[in-house]
Structures are given as structure tokens and as C-alpha cells.
mmCIF file of C-alpha atoms in Angstrom:
data_model
loop_
_atom_site.group_PDB
_atom_site.id
_atom_site.type_symbol
_atom_site.label_atom_id
_atom_site.label_comp_id
_atom_site.label_asym_id
_atom_site.label_seq_id
_atom_site.Cartn_x
_atom_site.Cartn_y
_atom_site.Cartn_z
ATOM 1 C CA MET A 1 6.847 -19.495 15.517
ATOM 2 C CA ASN A 2 8.810 -20.447 12.393
ATOM 3 C CA SER A 3 12.179 -22.152 12.049
ATOM 4 C CA CYS A 4 14.207 -18.976 12.555
ATOM 5 C CA GLY A 5 12.351 -18.182 15.771
ATOM 6 C CA CYS A 6 11.586 -14.674 14.505
ATOM 7 C CA PHE A 7 7.815 -14.708 14.186
ATOM 8 C CA GLU A 8 5.294 -15.312 16.906
ATOM 9 C CA SER A 9 1.582 -14.658 17.258
ATOM 10 C CA THR A 10 1.163 -12.461 20.328
ATOM 11 C CA LEU A 11 -0.733 -9.528 21.701
ATOM 12 C CA HIS A 12 -0.023 -6.688 19.254
ATOM 13 C CA TYR A 13 1.577 -3.353 20.016
ATOM 14 C CA ALA A 14 0.917 -0.321 17.801
ATOM 15 C CA THR A 15 3.446 2.509 17.808
ATOM 16 C CA PRO A 16 2.576 6.158 17.112
ATOM 17 C CA ALA A 17 4.533 5.741 13.867
ATOM 18 C CA HIS A 18 2.337 2.883 12.663
ATOM 19 C CA GLY A 19 -0.242 3.941 10.099
ATOM 20 C CA GLY A 20 -0.311 6.323 7.179
ATOM 21 C CA TRP A 21 -2.273 4.293 4.626
ATOM 22 C CA GLY A 22 -5.185 2.683 6.442
ATOM 23 C CA VAL A 23 -8.411 1.582 4.766
ATOM 24 C CA VAL A 24 -9.860 5.096 5.078
ATOM 25 C CA ARG A 25 -7.100 6.735 3.075
ATOM 26 C CA MET A 26 -6.939 3.850 0.598
ATOM 27 C CA GLY A 27 -10.675 4.016 -0.069
ATOM 28 C CA MET A 28 -10.404 7.765 -0.654
ATOM 29 C CA LEU A 29 -8.381 7.015 -3.795
ATOM 30 C CA ALA A 30 -11.672 6.303 -5.589
ATOM 31 C CA PRO A 31 -12.734 9.636 -7.159
ATOM 32 C CA GLU A 32 -15.968 11.278 -5.985
ATOM 33 C CA SER A 33 -16.442 8.620 -3.324
ATOM 34 C CA TYR A 34 -17.685 8.962 0.243
ATOM 35 C CA GLN A 35 -17.300 6.737 3.282
ATOM 36 C CA LEU A 36 -19.757 5.866 6.026
ATOM 37 C CA PHE A 37 -18.638 3.839 9.010
ATOM 38 C CA ILE A 38 -21.207 1.884 11.028
ATOM 39 C CA CYS A 39 -19.484 1.001 14.292
ATOM 40 C CA PRO A 40 -19.180 1.684 18.033
ATOM 41 C CA PHE A 41 -17.600 5.072 18.669
ATOM 42 C CA ALA A 42 -14.367 3.601 20.048
ATOM 43 C CA CYS A 43 -13.856 1.674 16.802
ATOM 44 C CA GLY A 44 -14.125 4.854 14.764
ATOM 45 C CA ARG A 45 -11.614 6.886 16.733
ATOM 46 C CA HIS A 46 -8.513 5.959 14.758
ATOM 47 C CA GLY A 47 -10.028 6.519 11.328
ATOM 48 C CA ALA A 48 -11.782 9.740 12.337
ATOM 49 C CA LEU A 49 -8.665 11.357 13.798
ATOM 50 C CA GLY A 50 -6.587 10.149 10.874
ATOM 51 C CA ALA A 51 -9.084 11.669 8.405
ATOM 52 C CA LEU A 52 -8.898 14.982 10.246
ATOM 53 C CA LYS A 53 -5.094 15.042 10.205
ATOM 54 C CA GLN A 54 -4.907 14.010 6.539
ATOM 55 C CA GLY A 55 -7.463 16.553 5.317
ATOM 56 C CA LEU A 56 -10.136 13.979 4.447
ATOM 57 C CA LYS A 57 -12.831 14.887 6.971
ATOM 58 C CA ASP A 58 -15.236 16.187 4.296
ATOM 59 C CA ARG A 59 -15.513 12.721 2.733
ATOM 60 C CA ILE A 60 -16.279 10.577 5.758
ATOM 61 C CA SER A 61 -19.097 10.188 8.301
ATOM 62 C CA TYR A 62 -19.784 7.887 11.248
ATOM 63 C CA TYR A 63 -22.955 6.291 12.547
ATOM 64 C CA TYR A 64 -22.232 4.996 16.015
ATOM 65 C CA VAL A 65 -24.092 1.918 17.203
ATOM 66 C CA ASP A 66 -24.679 1.219 20.882
ATOM 67 C CA GLN A 67 -24.997 -1.973 22.914
ATOM 68 C CA SER A 68 -28.706 -2.320 22.159
ATOM 69 C CA ASP A 69 -28.046 -2.070 18.409
ATOM 70 C CA ILE A 70 -25.387 -4.755 18.657
ATOM 71 C CA ILE A 71 -27.688 -7.109 20.546
ATOM 72 C CA ASN A 72 -30.657 -6.582 18.228
ATOM 73 C CA GLY A 73 -28.726 -6.337 14.986
ATOM 74 C CA TYR A 74 -28.403 -3.215 12.868
ATOM 75 C CA ASP A 75 -29.227 -4.207 9.287
ATOM 76 C CA ASP A 76 -31.993 -1.602 9.092
ATOM 77 C CA LEU A 77 -29.809 1.023 10.755
ATOM 78 C CA ILE A 78 -27.364 0.804 7.849
ATOM 79 C CA LEU A 79 -30.121 1.689 5.386
ATOM 80 C CA ASN A 80 -31.462 4.467 7.595
ATOM 81 C CA ALA A 81 -27.998 5.921 8.174
ATOM 82 C CA VAL A 82 -27.321 6.127 4.447
ATOM 83 C CA GLU A 83 -30.675 7.837 3.831
ATOM 84 C CA GLU A 84 -29.958 10.375 6.570
ATOM 85 C CA LEU A 85 -26.469 11.030 5.228
ATOM 86 C CA LEU A 86 -27.600 11.551 1.633
ATOM 87 C CA ARG A 87 -30.170 14.104 2.802
ATOM 88 C CA VAL A 88 -27.505 16.337 4.327
ATOM 89 C CA LEU A 89 -24.624 15.949 1.871
ATOM 90 C CA LYS A 90 -24.227 19.001 -0.363
ATOM 91 C CA LYS A 91 -23.068 16.838 -3.269
ATOM 92 C CA ARG A 92 -24.176 13.315 -4.007
ATOM 93 C CA PRO A 93 -21.207 10.968 -4.290
ATOM 94 C CA ARG A 94 -20.782 8.674 -7.266
ATOM 95 C CA ALA A 95 -19.705 5.844 -4.987
ATOM 96 C CA MET A 96 -20.092 5.125 -1.282
ATOM 97 C CA PHE A 97 -18.143 2.697 0.857
ATOM 98 C CA VAL A 98 -20.183 1.565 3.860
ATOM 99 C CA PHE A 99 -17.803 0.106 6.419
ATOM 100 C CA VAL A 100 -18.721 -2.217 9.246
ATOM 101 C CA SER A 101 -16.306 -3.185 12.003
ATOM 102 C CA CYS A 102 -15.081 -6.446 13.521
ATOM 103 C CA LEU A 103 -18.425 -6.822 15.292
ATOM 104 C CA ASP A 104 -20.087 -7.608 11.995
ATOM 105 C CA ASP A 105 -17.979 -10.755 11.628
ATOM 106 C CA LEU A 106 -19.527 -11.973 14.887
ATOM 107 C CA ILE A 107 -23.173 -10.907 14.632
ATOM 108 C CA GLY A 108 -23.651 -11.659 10.910
ATOM 109 C CA THR A 109 -25.072 -8.532 9.312
ATOM 110 C CA ASP A 110 -26.340 -9.328 5.810
ATOM 111 C CA CYS A 111 -24.041 -6.920 3.974
ATOM 112 C CA ASP A 112 -24.870 -8.276 0.516
ATOM 113 C CA ALA A 113 -28.577 -7.620 1.041
ATOM 114 C CA ALA A 114 -27.875 -4.127 2.366
ATOM 115 C CA GLU A 115 -25.685 -3.313 -0.630
ATOM 116 C CA ALA A 116 -28.314 -4.569 -3.089
ATOM 117 C CA GLU A 117 -31.096 -2.575 -1.386
ATOM 118 C CA LEU A 118 -29.031 0.623 -1.360
ATOM 119 C CA GLU A 119 -28.257 0.377 -5.072
ATOM 120 C CA LEU A 120 -31.936 -0.293 -5.778
ATOM 121 C CA ARG A 121 -32.917 2.855 -3.879
ATOM 122 C CA HIS A 122 -30.142 5.004 -5.352
ATOM 123 C CA PRO A 123 -29.177 3.738 -8.829
ATOM 124 C CA ASP A 124 -26.999 6.802 -9.463
ATOM 125 C CA ILE A 125 -24.596 5.738 -6.692
ATOM 126 C CA GLN A 126 -22.465 2.613 -6.572
ATOM 127 C CA PHE A 127 -22.423 1.163 -3.047
ATOM 128 C CA ARG A 128 -19.758 -1.160 -1.681
ATOM 129 C CA MET A 129 -20.006 -2.760 1.733
ATOM 130 C CA ALA A 130 -16.527 -2.911 3.218
ATOM 131 C CA HIS A 131 -14.931 -4.254 6.382
ATOM 132 C CA MET A 132 -12.633 -2.557 8.870
ATOM 133 C CA ASN A 133 -11.668 -5.732 10.673
ATOM 134 C CA PRO A 134 -8.053 -6.034 11.874
ATOM 135 C CA ILE A 135 -8.871 -9.551 13.100
ATOM 136 C CA THR A 136 -8.619 -10.666 9.454
ATOM 137 C CA LEU A 137 -4.994 -9.531 9.094
ATOM 138 C CA GLY A 138 -3.838 -13.140 8.999
ATOM 139 C CA SER A 139 -6.501 -14.227 6.491
ATOM 140 C CA ASP A 140 -6.353 -14.364 2.700
ATOM 141 C CA GLU A 141 -8.265 -11.074 2.474
ATOM 142 C CA PRO A 142 -7.127 -8.580 5.121
ATOM 143 C CA PRO A 143 -8.433 -4.976 4.956
ATOM 144 C CA PRO A 144 -5.721 -3.619 2.565
ATOM 145 C CA ILE A 145 -6.574 -6.337 0.012
ATOM 146 C CA GLY A 146 -10.332 -6.099 0.526
ATOM 147 C CA ILE A 147 -10.483 -2.338 0.037
ATOM 148 C CA GLN A 148 -8.446 -2.512 -3.174
ATOM 149 C CA LYS A 149 -10.830 -5.133 -4.548
ATOM 150 C CA ARG A 150 -13.751 -2.846 -3.802
ATOM 151 C CA ILE A 151 -12.077 0.234 -5.284
ATOM 152 C CA TYR A 152 -11.393 -1.408 -8.627
ATOM 153 C CA SER A 153 -14.771 -3.154 -8.713
ATOM 154 C CA LEU A 154 -16.173 0.341 -9.348
ATOM 155 C CA LEU A 155 -14.611 0.314 -12.812
ATOM 156 C CA SER A 156 -17.233 -0.729 -15.372
ATOM 157 C CA LYS A 157 -16.366 -2.972 -18.309
ATOM 158 C CA GLN A 158 -15.894 -0.819 -21.416
ATOM 159 C CA PRO A 159 -16.909 -1.774 -24.977
ATOM 160 C CA GLU A 160 -13.555 -0.716 -26.409
ATOM 161 C CA ARG A 161 -9.897 -0.803 -25.365
ATOM 162 C CA ASP A 162 -7.177 1.767 -25.966
ATOM 163 C CA GLY A 163 -3.413 1.720 -25.653
ATOM 164 C CA GLY A 164 -3.208 2.403 -21.931
ATOM 165 C CA VAL A 165 -1.779 0.260 -19.144
ATOM 166 C CA ASN A 166 -2.720 0.435 -15.451
ATOM 167 C CA SER A 167 -0.537 0.148 -12.390
ATOM 168 C CA ILE A 168 -2.433 -1.678 -9.641
ATOM 169 C CA GLY A 169 -1.641 -2.210 -5.969
ATOM 170 C CA ASN A 170 0.747 0.714 -5.554
ATOM 171 C CA LEU A 171 -0.799 3.490 -3.487
ATOM 172 C CA VAL A 172 1.131 6.275 -5.220
ATOM 173 C CA ALA A 173 1.650 6.616 -8.960
ATOM 174 C CA VAL A 174 5.074 5.670 -10.303
ATOM 175 C CA ASP A 175 7.223 8.811 -10.303
ATOM 176 C CA PRO A 176 7.265 10.588 -13.708
ATOM 177 C CA GLU A 177 11.087 10.434 -13.672
ATOM 178 C CA CYS A 178 11.090 6.633 -13.677
ATOM 179 C CA GLU A 179 12.358 5.035 -16.885
ATOM 180 C CA LEU A 180 9.308 2.750 -16.873
ATOM 181 C CA HIS A 181 7.354 5.562 -18.532
ATOM 182 C CA LYS A 182 9.908 5.849 -21.353
ATOM 183 C CA MET A 183 9.896 2.103 -21.813
ATOM 184 C CA LEU A 184 6.120 1.937 -22.050
ATOM 185 C CA ALA A 185 6.056 4.822 -24.543
ATOM 186 C CA GLN A 186 8.473 2.901 -26.772
ATOM 187 C CA GLU A 187 6.243 -0.165 -26.409
ATOM 188 C CA GLY A 188 3.370 1.875 -27.856
ATOM 189 C CA VAL A 189 1.562 2.382 -24.558
ATOM 190 C CA SER A 190 -0.370 5.658 -24.448
ATOM 191 C CA GLY A 191 0.169 6.092 -20.706
ATOM 192 C CA LEU A 192 0.636 4.391 -17.343
ATOM 193 C CA ARG A 193 -2.590 5.029 -15.451
ATOM 194 C CA HIS A 194 -3.078 5.097 -11.701
ATOM 195 C CA VAL A 195 -6.206 5.754 -9.672
ATOM 196 C CA SER A 196 -4.597 8.718 -7.844
ATOM 197 C CA GLN A 197 -4.424 10.664 -11.106
ATOM 198 C CA TYR A 198 -8.213 11.096 -11.295
ATOM 199 C CA GLU A 199 -10.626 13.417 -9.527
ATOM 200 C CA ASP A 200 -13.616 12.782 -11.797
ATOM 201 C CA PHE A 201 -15.421 9.437 -11.494
ATOM 202 C CA ASP A 202 -16.365 9.250 -15.172
ATOM 203 C CA LYS A 203 -12.854 10.076 -16.385
ATOM 204 C CA TRP A 204 -11.503 7.429 -14.009
ATOM 205 C CA GLN A 205 -13.446 4.841 -15.986
ATOM 206 C CA GLU A 206 -10.797 5.068 -18.714
ATOM 207 C CA MET A 207 -8.719 2.724 -16.571
ATOM 208 C CA ALA A 208 -11.247 0.068 -17.598
ATOM 209 C CA ARG A 209 -10.298 0.719 -21.237
ATOM 210 C CA SER A 210 -6.634 -0.103 -20.617
ATOM 211 C CA PHE A 211 -5.121 -3.106 -22.310
ATOM 212 C CA ASP A 212 -3.238 -4.625 -19.369
ATOM 213 C CA ASN A 213 -2.619 -4.318 -15.632
ATOM 214 C CA LEU A 214 0.834 -4.195 -14.080
ATOM 215 C CA VAL A 215 0.501 -5.225 -10.432
ATOM 216 C CA LEU A 216 3.343 -3.496 -8.596
ATOM 217 C CA MET A 217 2.411 -4.445 -5.035
ATOM 218 C CA PRO A 218 0.910 -7.647 -3.555
ATOM 219 C CA PRO A 219 -2.324 -6.119 -2.147
ATOM 220 C CA GLY A 220 -3.456 -5.435 -5.712
ATOM 221 C CA MET A 221 -3.339 -9.065 -6.847
ATOM 222 C CA LYS A 222 -6.937 -9.972 -6.004
ATOM 223 C CA ALA A 223 -8.216 -6.747 -7.538
ATOM 224 C CA ALA A 224 -6.323 -7.535 -10.742
ATOM 225 C CA LYS A 225 -7.652 -11.107 -10.819
ATOM 226 C CA GLU A 226 -11.202 -9.800 -10.456
ATOM 227 C CA MET A 227 -10.622 -7.257 -13.249
ATOM 228 C CA GLU A 228 -9.305 -9.990 -15.525
ATOM 229 C CA ALA A 229 -12.418 -12.101 -14.920
ATOM 230 C CA ARG A 230 -14.858 -9.199 -15.214
ATOM 231 C CA CYS A 231 -13.209 -6.980 -17.818
ATOM 232 C CA GLY A 232 -10.982 -9.471 -19.657
ATOM 233 C CA MET A 233 -7.910 -7.449 -18.709
ATOM 234 C CA PRO A 234 -4.701 -9.544 -18.333
ATOM 235 C CA TYR A 235 -2.310 -8.790 -15.483
ATOM 236 C CA ARG A 236 1.235 -9.630 -14.432
ATOM 237 C CA PHE A 237 2.938 -9.179 -11.074
ATOM 238 C CA PHE A 238 6.130 -7.090 -11.017
ATOM 239 C CA PRO A 239 6.812 -6.199 -7.364
ATOM 240 C CA VAL A 240 9.079 -3.256 -6.594
ATOM 241 C CA SER A 241 12.694 -4.403 -6.345
ATOM 242 C CA TYR A 242 15.958 -2.681 -5.441
ATOM 243 C CA ASP A 243 18.149 -5.411 -6.921
ATOM 244 C CA LEU A 244 19.831 -4.369 -10.168
ATOM 245 C CA ASP A 245 19.627 -7.844 -11.674
ATOM 246 C CA VAL A 246 15.997 -8.364 -10.688
ATOM 247 C CA VAL A 247 15.056 -5.020 -12.240
ATOM 248 C CA ALA A 248 16.670 -6.129 -15.505
ATOM 249 C CA GLU A 249 14.583 -9.315 -15.440
ATOM 250 C CA GLN A 250 11.441 -7.327 -14.709
ATOM 251 C CA TYR A 251 11.901 -5.037 -17.684
ATOM 252 C CA ARG A 252 12.392 -8.045 -19.946
ATOM 253 C CA GLY A 253 9.249 -9.540 -18.419
ATOM 254 C CA ILE A 254 7.220 -6.367 -18.956
ATOM 255 C CA HIS A 255 8.304 -6.258 -22.600
ATOM 256 C CA GLU A 256 7.322 -9.887 -23.144
ATOM 257 C CA PHE A 257 3.987 -9.334 -21.397
ATOM 258 C CA LEU A 258 3.006 -6.213 -23.309
ATOM 259 C CA ARG A 259 4.327 -6.136 -26.865
ATOM 260 C CA PRO A 260 6.763 -8.978 -27.584
ATOM 261 C CA ASN A 261 6.313 -8.874 -31.370
ATOM 262 C CA THR A 262 5.477 -5.255 -32.170
ATOM 263 C CA ALA A 263 8.237 -3.138 -30.622
ATOM 264 C CA PRO A 264 11.955 -3.418 -29.818
ATOM 265 C CA ILE A 265 12.812 -3.769 -26.164
ATOM 266 C CA TYR A 266 13.748 -0.534 -24.429
ATOM 267 C CA ASP A 267 17.510 -0.175 -23.860
ATOM 268 C CA VAL A 268 17.997 0.195 -20.093
ATOM 269 C CA THR A 269 21.808 0.352 -20.243
ATOM 270 C CA ALA A 270 22.091 4.041 -19.328
ATOM 271 C CA ASP A 271 19.494 3.719 -16.569
ATOM 272 C CA ARG A 272 21.292 0.736 -15.046
ATOM 273 C CA GLU A 273 24.660 2.467 -15.180
ATOM 274 C CA ALA A 274 23.209 5.492 -13.390
ATOM 275 C CA ALA A 275 21.759 3.236 -10.678
ATOM 276 C CA GLU A 276 25.077 1.399 -10.292
ATOM 277 C CA LYS A 277 26.937 4.693 -9.844
ATOM 278 C CA ALA A 278 24.371 5.837 -7.278
ATOM 279 C CA VAL A 279 24.779 2.622 -5.290
ATOM 280 C CA GLU A 280 28.586 2.871 -5.402
ATOM 281 C CA HIS A 281 28.499 6.476 -4.201
ATOM 282 C CA THR A 282 26.079 5.771 -1.334
ATOM 283 C CA VAL A 283 27.987 2.701 -0.130
ATOM 284 C CA LYS A 284 31.139 4.806 0.026
ATOM 285 C CA LYS A 285 29.415 7.683 1.820
ATOM 286 C CA LEU A 286 27.556 5.639 4.438
ATOM 287 C CA GLY A 287 30.436 3.290 5.159
ATOM 288 C CA LYS A 288 29.555 1.010 8.060
ATOM 289 C CA LEU A 289 26.562 3.044 9.235
ATOM 290 C CA PRO A 290 24.088 0.407 10.527
ATOM 291 C CA LEU A 291 20.854 0.213 8.575
ATOM 292 C CA ILE A 292 17.467 -0.782 9.969
ATOM 293 C CA LEU A 293 14.783 -1.791 7.467
ATOM 294 C CA ASP A 294 11.051 -1.507 8.000
ATOM 295 C CA SER A 295 8.220 -3.398 6.293
ATOM 296 C CA SER A 296 6.090 -0.257 6.465
ATOM 297 C CA ALA A 297 8.620 1.579 4.287
ATOM 298 C CA VAL A 298 9.130 -1.162 1.708
ATOM 299 C CA VAL A 299 6.642 -3.914 1.048
ATOM 300 C CA ARG A 300 9.399 -6.530 0.706
ATOM 301 C CA PRO A 301 12.027 -5.725 3.363
ATOM 302 C CA PHE A 302 13.931 -9.006 2.997
ATOM 303 C CA SER A 303 14.364 -8.427 -0.730
ATOM 304 C CA LEU A 304 15.716 -4.973 0.087
ATOM 305 C CA ALA A 305 18.030 -6.444 2.738
ATOM 306 C CA LYS A 306 19.368 -8.969 0.243
ATOM 307 C CA ALA A 307 20.073 -6.258 -2.335
ATOM 308 C CA LEU A 308 21.708 -3.896 0.156
ATOM 309 C CA GLY A 309 23.797 -6.725 1.610
ATOM 310 C CA LYS A 310 25.064 -7.660 -1.847
ATOM 311 C CA TYR A 311 25.981 -4.031 -2.518
ATOM 312 C CA GLY A 312 28.088 -3.831 0.652
ATOM 313 C CA PHE A 313 25.829 -1.943 3.065
ATOM 314 C CA THR A 314 25.685 -2.897 6.740
ATOM 315 C CA VAL A 315 22.161 -4.171 7.392
ATOM 316 C CA HIS A 316 21.758 -4.486 11.144
ATOM 317 C CA ARG A 317 18.046 -5.118 11.714
ATOM 318 C CA ILE A 318 14.796 -5.834 9.885
ATOM 319 C CA PHE A 319 11.333 -5.090 11.247
ATOM 320 C CA ALA A 320 8.637 -7.296 9.710
ATOM 321 C CA GLN A 321 5.493 -8.688 11.287
ATOM 322 C CA GLU A 322 5.483 -11.632 8.875
ATOM 323 C CA VAL A 323 7.021 -12.837 5.624
ATOM 324 C CA ILE A 324 4.751 -12.323 2.638
ATOM 325 C CA PRO A 325 4.924 -14.948 -0.148
ATOM 326 C CA SER A 326 6.719 -12.718 -2.653
ATOM 327 C CA ASP A 327 9.440 -12.039 -0.046
ATOM 328 C CA ARG A 328 9.883 -15.650 1.105
ATOM 329 C CA GLU A 329 12.841 -16.520 -1.138
ATOM 330 C CA ALA A 330 14.727 -13.391 -0.057
ATOM 331 C CA PHE A 331 13.937 -14.141 3.590
ATOM 332 C CA GLU A 332 15.528 -17.583 3.256
ATOM 333 C CA TRP A 333 18.566 -16.018 1.568
ATOM 334 C CA VAL A 334 18.975 -13.420 4.309
ATOM 335 C CA THR A 335 18.742 -15.948 7.138
ATOM 336 C CA GLU A 336 21.389 -18.096 5.430
ATOM 337 C CA HIS A 337 23.824 -15.463 4.161
ATOM 338 C CA MET A 338 23.294 -12.629 6.666
ATOM 339 C CA PRO A 339 22.948 -14.539 9.974
ATOM 340 C CA THR A 340 23.899 -11.545 12.160
ATOM 341 C CA VAL A 341 20.895 -9.501 11.002
ATOM 342 C CA GLU A 342 18.245 -9.135 13.734
ATOM 343 C CA ILE A 343 14.675 -9.857 12.657
ATOM 344 C CA LEU A 344 12.028 -8.320 14.901
ATOM 345 C CA GLN A 345 8.247 -7.992 14.791
ATOM 346 C CA PRO A 346 7.253 -4.319 15.158
ATOM 347 C CA GLU A 347 3.909 -5.272 16.722
ATOM 348 C CA HIS A 348 5.228 -7.876 19.168
ATOM 349 C CA ASN A 349 4.261 -7.046 22.741
ATOM 350 C CA ASP A 350 7.919 -7.193 23.843
ATOM 351 C CA ILE A 351 8.590 -4.070 21.766
ATOM 352 C CA VAL A 352 7.033 -1.962 24.531
ATOM 353 C CA LYS A 353 10.136 -2.670 26.638
ATOM 354 C CA PHE A 354 12.079 -0.415 24.267
ATOM 355 C CA ASP A 355 15.244 -2.374 24.969
ATOM 356 C CA ARG A 356 16.351 -2.279 21.325
ATOM 357 C CA ARG A 357 17.294 1.392 21.144
ATOM 358 C CA PHE A 358 19.984 2.154 18.593
ATOM 359 C CA PRO A 359 20.258 5.920 18.029
ATOM 360 C CA GLY A 360 23.445 5.658 15.966
ATOM 361 C CA SER A 361 21.613 4.015 13.063
ATOM 362 C CA LEU A 362 19.768 4.896 9.876
ATOM 363 C CA SER A 363 16.227 3.545 9.651
ATOM 364 C CA ILE A 364 14.438 3.139 6.353
ATOM 365 C CA GLY A 365 10.913 3.675 7.693
ATOM 366 C CA VAL A 366 9.393 5.769 10.466
ATOM 367 C CA ASN A 367 8.051 2.807 12.446
ATOM 368 C CA ALA A 368 11.501 1.227 12.779
ATOM 369 C CA ALA A 369 12.995 4.611 13.626
ATOM 370 C CA TYR A 370 10.522 5.150 16.454
ATOM 371 C CA ILE A 371 11.168 1.739 18.001
ATOM 372 C CA SER A 372 14.939 1.954 17.575
ATOM 373 C CA GLY A 373 15.322 5.656 18.364
ATOM 374 C CA SER A 374 17.275 6.188 15.141
ATOM 375 C CA GLU A 375 18.725 9.645 14.588
ATOM 376 C CA HIS A 376 18.658 9.229 10.806
ATOM 377 C CA VAL A 377 15.441 8.318 8.991
ATOM 378 C CA VAL A 378 14.359 7.694 5.416
ATOM 379 C CA ASP A 379 10.741 8.872 5.392
ATOM 380 C CA LEU A 380 9.242 6.312 3.029
ATOM 381 C CA PHE A 381 5.998 4.349 3.102
ATOM 382 C CA ALA A 382 5.100 1.347 0.921
ATOM 383 C CA ASP A 383 7.754 2.080 -1.746
ATOM 384 C CA GLU A 384 5.665 5.102 -2.716
ATOM 385 C CA GLY A 385 6.410 6.216 -6.276
ATOM 386 C CA LEU A 386 9.494 4.022 -6.670
ATOM 387 C CA PHE A 387 10.150 1.409 -9.334
ATOM 388 C CA GLY A 388 12.992 0.073 -11.454
ATOM 389 C CA TYR A 389 16.427 1.659 -11.725
ATOM 390 C CA TYR A 390 14.940 5.030 -10.839
ATOM 391 C CA GLY A 391 13.676 3.518 -7.594
ATOM 392 C CA ILE A 392 17.182 2.339 -6.729
ATOM 393 C CA ARG A 393 18.683 5.755 -7.515
ATOM 394 C CA ARG A 394 16.030 7.573 -5.534
ATOM 395 C CA LEU A 395 16.441 5.285 -2.519
ATOM 396 C CA MET A 396 20.185 5.963 -2.562
ATOM 397 C CA GLU A 397 19.488 9.710 -2.615
ATOM 398 C CA LEU A 398 17.092 9.393 0.312
ATOM 399 C CA MET A 399 19.619 7.363 2.301
ATOM 400 C CA GLU A 400 22.335 9.967 1.735
ATOM 401 C CA GLU A 401 19.976 12.784 2.715
ATOM 402 C CA ALA A 402 19.015 10.874 5.861
ATOM 403 C CA ALA A 403 22.646 10.276 6.788
ATOM 404 C CA ASP A 404 23.254 14.045 6.643
ATOM 405 C CA THR A 405 20.247 14.884 8.848
ATOM 406 C CA VAL A 406 19.374 14.267 12.490
ATOM 407 C CA ILE A 407 15.576 13.935 12.541
ATOM 408 C CA ASP A 408 12.983 14.967 15.116
ATOM 409 C CA LEU A 409 10.782 11.869 15.183
ATOM 410 C CA ARG A 410 7.908 13.581 16.980
ATOM 411 C CA VAL A 411 7.680 16.252 14.291
ATOM 412 C CA LEU A 412 7.967 13.639 11.537
ATOM 413 C CA ILE A 413 5.118 11.575 12.971
ATOM 414 C CA GLU A 414 2.903 14.637 13.385
ATOM 415 C CA ASP A 415 3.613 15.860 9.854
ATOM 416 C CA TYR A 416 2.772 12.467 8.411
ATOM 417 C CA GLY A 417 -0.672 12.491 9.983
ATOM 418 C CA LEU A 418 -0.233 9.278 11.946
ATOM 419 C CA VAL A 419 -2.432 8.476 14.912
ATOM 420 C CA VAL A 420 -2.888 5.608 17.371
#
């Protein structure tokens, strides 16, 4: 437990609202890819049901190992399972992720050898051994980071570069309405590329021709570092922020990173003024309505809390399992300047008591809404599509819409395709 007494390592609780972007859905971002899970059947339940609910069942298969396989080892079973799968697939994938579960970390399957043998047998397919191991959540490479590394490792170094720039780490492309696109166009950038924009594996390779990588979310950092080493593609980290002043600094930083001597900096004055007006309007409309923030909705909840607190909103509670490095400074600020804010771990075993119900609140995030019983919910996951002044404006719009609506949480969870 840290100095504030907020964080403790305990038995974890998973709510029905916890999920959305697991390793299955993240891996599916790679165009023309397929997934094979090698695991006991209980381990595959969550991913299989999630794939069904999210319309991904045609791109995933399971090979279930039994107790005998676990005792004897299943290196050869991986190879045999892939051969069997490729015989029945109607279309050969361009890439295949072969997942093993937590068991593999204990029994020591030689995944590197399996990957090398599979690519030798099938040179037209790129294979990547991947891990679905929640026990590594506290390590330096938990599943969300590991799968992003493997996705972008499928991009081959290109002989030539063009004027494109990639956004890495974010699971959804930056919304077309965001002023970032206008800024990049003025900087001479031909387009902001994101993996979700591609359905064809070969066309996706144009991301490897981009000049730079903008890392917009922390899980993409290791992928960007690997791309810099392998493809010579520089990167810079600009995490999503809802603070007007921080956004201004980020745009100056992006300009300096991309084209400091070849183009004038984009004038963000009008965009900032629009965001300021949106904030003023939403503060006035919501009044003292208590806000509950969720780390599943925004990657950096303490940075959001700091911004909202400075604007005049009433932040009542923050749900975060831990403090990530890029949110540490904001966390310290919040604990010093907003001492009445409750900080709770959404996966702490005490959550099952459901003694923190607060229906008369607005939750930014479905997970926090489920635990708190909030009547008003901003349905957002991992800052999806938001960035810059547009992101601030859009968040204000979502908060106002949520304040005007009493939500049915059960329907929201079902519609989102979440499963426990």
C-alpha cells in the first residue's frame, strides 16, 4: 500500500462492466489476421464469449488442452493445432497470433521455437506467439503492451518513406473532427494513420513508410521503441489530456517534433476558445453534480481529475487500480489539492460489498457506474477517438448528454459486448 493508503494488492474482483478491449479484440486490429488460443477450456471462456458478442467469432479458434497435455507439455500440440486449423480455414490469414495462457509461464513451452517452426512451414503467414496471462499485469509487459508489440512487429521495414505519421497506442483512430488533423496537414503530413483504418494486410504496410510515430497512449510505448530500432522511425509520447494548458504544450511539442524548420506552427487559438466555451457551459449546466472518474474510460484518470477540478467541477471519486507513470504527477497534485476525493480500486475484493453506492452521480466510465450505481453515465473507453481541444469539447458534450439521461446499466453493458 502506498502513502495515501489507496492502493493494495489483494484478491481481484471483476465486474460485469470490466472489459471491452481485451487482448482478443486488440489483436484483431491487425488486418487479415487470425487467432488461435492454446489453453484449458475454462481459460478460453472469457475471450470466446467476448468474440461472439463483438462479432469476431470468424477470426478466432481454440485448441483446448487437458491435464495430461499440461503434465507432458504441449509444444508439439501447438504445431499440430495450427496445421489442423489451416486445413479447415476457407481463407489463409496473412498473420496468426497463437496465444498460450498463464500455464505456459509455469511449464515453459518453447514459444520461440514454435514460432520459428511455424514460419518455416508456412512462409506466406507471419506467426506471433502471444500470451494471455493476467498474472503479468504488474510486470513491465502486461498483455495490453505485449499484444501491441506483436501487432506492430508485423509491419515490415520499407525501403522508402513518405509524408505520413502514425498514431500508436490508441485503440481507436483520432476522430476526423479533431484539429490535430488540420495541424498535421499544415505541417506537410500526408495523413495520420492508424491500424484500424486498414482491412488489407499489404495496404497496412504503408504505416511502415511513415516518417514518425505519435504515441497517444502508454501501452504503445514499447511497440514504438521496437519500431524505432527496427524501422528507424522516431517517436514521441503525447498522452491524451483534458487540460487546456497541457494541450497547448502538446501542440507546440508536436510541431517541434515533426517540422520545426519547414512549416509555421498551426494557430490553435480558435480551437482553444471553443474548448474554453464548452467547459464554461458544462460547468454551469452540471453545477455541483458529483462526478466519478474511471480508469477504464480515460487512461489517465488523475490527470482528468486535476483538469476538471481546476475548471470548477465537483470530482467526488476516482476508480483506479494503480497509478501509471504518466499519471503520477497528477496523482500527487490531486491528493494534495483535492483531499476530499475518494480513490478506490475497482478490482479490490472489498468492492463486492457494494457499500459505495451513489446513484445521484455522473460516472465517466461504465465500470465506475456499475460499482457506484450511477444514474448518469458517460459511455467512454480508453479515451477512444479523443485528443486535443476537440477531445475536451467532446468530453463536455458527453457529460452534458449523460446529465440529461438516466441510463439502464444492464442494457449498456450488454450493448457494449462485455462479459465476465
